[in-house]
Amino acid sequence: MTTNVGRVAVLDPFAGQSRLQTPDPAAVAAAYAYCREVTRTHAKSFYFCTQTLPKRKRPAIYAIYALCRQVDDLVDTNRQADPTEVTLAVEGWAQALRDVYAGRPFPAHPVLIAWHDFLPRFPVKPEHPLELMQGCLMDARAEGPVRFERFDDLYTYAYRVASLVGLMTSEVFGYADPSALQYAVALGIAFQLTNILRDVGEDARRNRIYLPLEDLRRFGCTEEMILEGRLTPEVVALLKFEICRARDFYREAECGIRLLSPDSRFTVFLSSRLYGGILRDIERHGYDVFSRRAHLSLGAKLWAAPPLWLRARLGGILT
């Protein structure tokens, strides 16, 4: 099955699609298969970790990821289009999702069919996916190069594109105490900072610098050093600082894992440790974020999972 995640008809992302009120079981099964394939193809580490979830929870997790991916790709693959048109397309997704929540007929897109099916069991708040869509638009609305002056500005962006994913998936993972949600926010920030550090070189080639300019100045790092891919001592000092900041958020987030449902705790713990491994990979390769993209191989994930399970077990996280 192809996922068809790519360039879209900007003004109407649902052109030619019929509208549904109650999808039949075959359509629901096909929709979940679509979402699973999107996740497996585009989020390999995340997909790997979800295999530790109970099977009844996995389809909803895939559907949440697929919606986020659909909107993010819509914005990212249409950067040359009129931002107003892209905004209208994202609003099309927002309105379609509102229709799903309101019980009105909605476009027969597999992601929407999956959401229609799982919402009665896992009540994700509508404001969370809708705000995430606005976060995805932050880049599209920016004129010229992407820059963030302060960490507070970057935090707002990271919250909208990553922490909200954590808040949505928490409704599937399950939690005993609402305070678990603040830790989901922290983990989202950690994940997004990791993404940013991994992609410094790739973003620089597109005239994007996501690391706060106030931090660049703190370490004597200029925009030109990053845009030209020069691994100077100043850039290394900046990267070390941002890696420490990301790890602070990982540590904070892991304090909340015990508040999750027991059958979901290892999934979140594994996600945290494996994704945090990208930071170690950056360090092992001398902070070279310009000529290579840090990653963990499948073999490394398979090798890491059993000892992490034992560590979680002995640490009382799983009980």
mmCIF file of N, CA and C in Angstrom, residues 2 24 28 40 69 87 97 111 126 145 150 160-161 169 175 183 188 212 215 243 252 279 285 301 307 309:
data_model
loop_
_atom_site.group_PDB
_atom_site.id
_atom_site.type_symbol
_atom_site.label_atom_id
_atom_site.label_comp_id
_atom_site.label_asym_id
_atom_site.label_seq_id
_atom_site.Cartn_x
_atom_site.Cartn_y
_atom_site.Cartn_z
ATOM 1 N N THR A 2 0.625 2.178 -0.869
ATOM 2 C CA THR A 2 1.391 3.421 -0.895
ATOM 3 C C THR A 2 0.764 4.400 0.076
ATOM 4 N N ASP A 24 -17.417 1.772 6.874
ATOM 5 C CA ASP A 24 -17.635 0.347 7.113
ATOM 6 C C ASP A 24 -16.343 -0.285 7.649
ATOM 7 N N VAL A 28 -12.273 0.979 7.680
ATOM 8 C CA VAL A 28 -11.540 1.241 8.912
ATOM 9 C C VAL A 28 -10.244 0.434 8.936
ATOM 10 N N ARG A 40 5.571 3.387 9.902
ATOM 11 C CA ARG A 40 6.696 2.480 9.677
ATOM 12 C C ARG A 40 7.707 3.072 8.708
ATOM 13 N N ARG A 69 2.077 13.779 10.416
ATOM 14 C CA ARG A 69 2.946 13.671 9.237
ATOM 15 C C ARG A 69 2.269 14.279 8.013
ATOM 16 N N THR A 87 -1.891 27.813 4.023
ATOM 17 C CA THR A 87 -2.712 28.025 5.220
ATOM 18 C C THR A 87 -4.134 27.545 4.990
ATOM 19 N N LEU A 97 -11.201 17.699 10.508
ATOM 20 C CA LEU A 97 -11.101 17.076 11.823
ATOM 21 C C LEU A 97 -12.221 17.572 12.741
ATOM 22 N N VAL A 111 -6.692 8.767 7.162
ATOM 23 C CA VAL A 111 -6.328 9.305 8.468
ATOM 24 C C VAL A 111 -7.573 9.734 9.232
ATOM 25 N N PRO A 126 -9.716 17.953 21.080
ATOM 26 C CA PRO A 126 -9.615 18.526 19.729
ATOM 27 C C PRO A 126 -8.641 19.691 19.623
ATOM 28 N N PRO A 145 14.500 33.596 5.759
ATOM 29 C CA PRO A 145 15.124 32.512 6.521
ATOM 30 C C PRO A 145 14.430 32.281 7.854
ATOM 31 N N ARG A 150 15.139 33.867 20.764
ATOM 32 C CA ARG A 150 15.306 33.411 22.140
ATOM 33 C C ARG A 150 14.869 31.957 22.281
ATOM 34 N N ARG A 160 4.435 23.261 20.075
ATOM 35 C CA ARG A 160 3.351 23.108 19.100
ATOM 36 C C ARG A 160 3.565 21.939 18.144
ATOM 37 N N VAL A 161 4.803 21.663 17.783
ATOM 38 C CA VAL A 161 5.025 20.605 16.798
ATOM 39 C C VAL A 161 5.421 19.274 17.416
ATOM 40 N N THR A 169 -0.777 11.447 22.356
ATOM 41 C CA THR A 169 -0.479 10.026 22.550
ATOM 42 C C THR A 169 -0.669 9.607 24.002
ATOM 43 N N TYR A 175 -2.996 7.267 31.717
ATOM 44 C CA TYR A 175 -2.271 7.792 32.872
ATOM 45 C C TYR A 175 -3.214 7.858 34.070
ATOM 46 N N TYR A 183 4.973 16.051 31.985
ATOM 47 C CA TYR A 183 6.164 15.307 31.597
ATOM 48 C C TYR A 183 6.120 14.934 30.110
ATOM 49 N N GLY A 188 8.373 15.951 24.685
ATOM 50 C CA GLY A 188 8.230 16.529 23.347
ATOM 51 C C GLY A 188 9.295 17.573 23.063
ATOM 52 N N PRO A 212 18.618 28.933 19.035
ATOM 53 C CA PRO A 212 18.358 30.346 19.351
ATOM 54 C C PRO A 212 19.563 31.239 19.072
ATOM 55 N N ASP A 215 21.789 32.083 21.923
ATOM 56 C CA ASP A 215 22.783 31.065 22.276
ATOM 57 C C ASP A 215 23.994 31.152 21.355
ATOM 58 N N ILE A 243 22.981 20.139 23.629
ATOM 59 C CA ILE A 243 22.826 18.727 23.987
ATOM 60 C C ILE A 243 22.533 18.600 25.483
ATOM 61 N N GLU A 252 13.867 15.264 33.018
ATOM 62 C CA GLU A 252 12.591 15.711 33.591
ATOM 63 C C GLU A 252 11.452 14.812 33.135
ATOM 64 N N LEU A 279 21.796 11.918 20.417
ATOM 65 C CA LEU A 279 22.730 12.896 20.986
ATOM 66 C C LEU A 279 24.097 12.266 21.218
ATOM 67 N N HIS A 285 30.795 11.264 17.028
ATOM 68 C CA HIS A 285 31.350 11.672 15.735
ATOM 69 C C HIS A 285 31.863 13.113 15.771
ATOM 70 N N LYS A 301 19.315 -0.494 17.884
ATOM 71 C CA LYS A 301 18.063 -0.492 18.646
ATOM 72 C C LYS A 301 17.777 -1.869 19.227
ATOM 73 N N PRO A 307 18.665 -4.677 27.464
ATOM 74 C CA PRO A 307 19.201 -4.090 28.699
ATOM 75 C C PRO A 307 18.382 -2.907 29.204
ATOM 76 N N TRP A 309 15.114 -2.723 28.939
ATOM 77 C CA TRP A 309 13.978 -3.335 29.627
ATOM 78 C C TRP A 309 14.393 -3.777 31.034
#
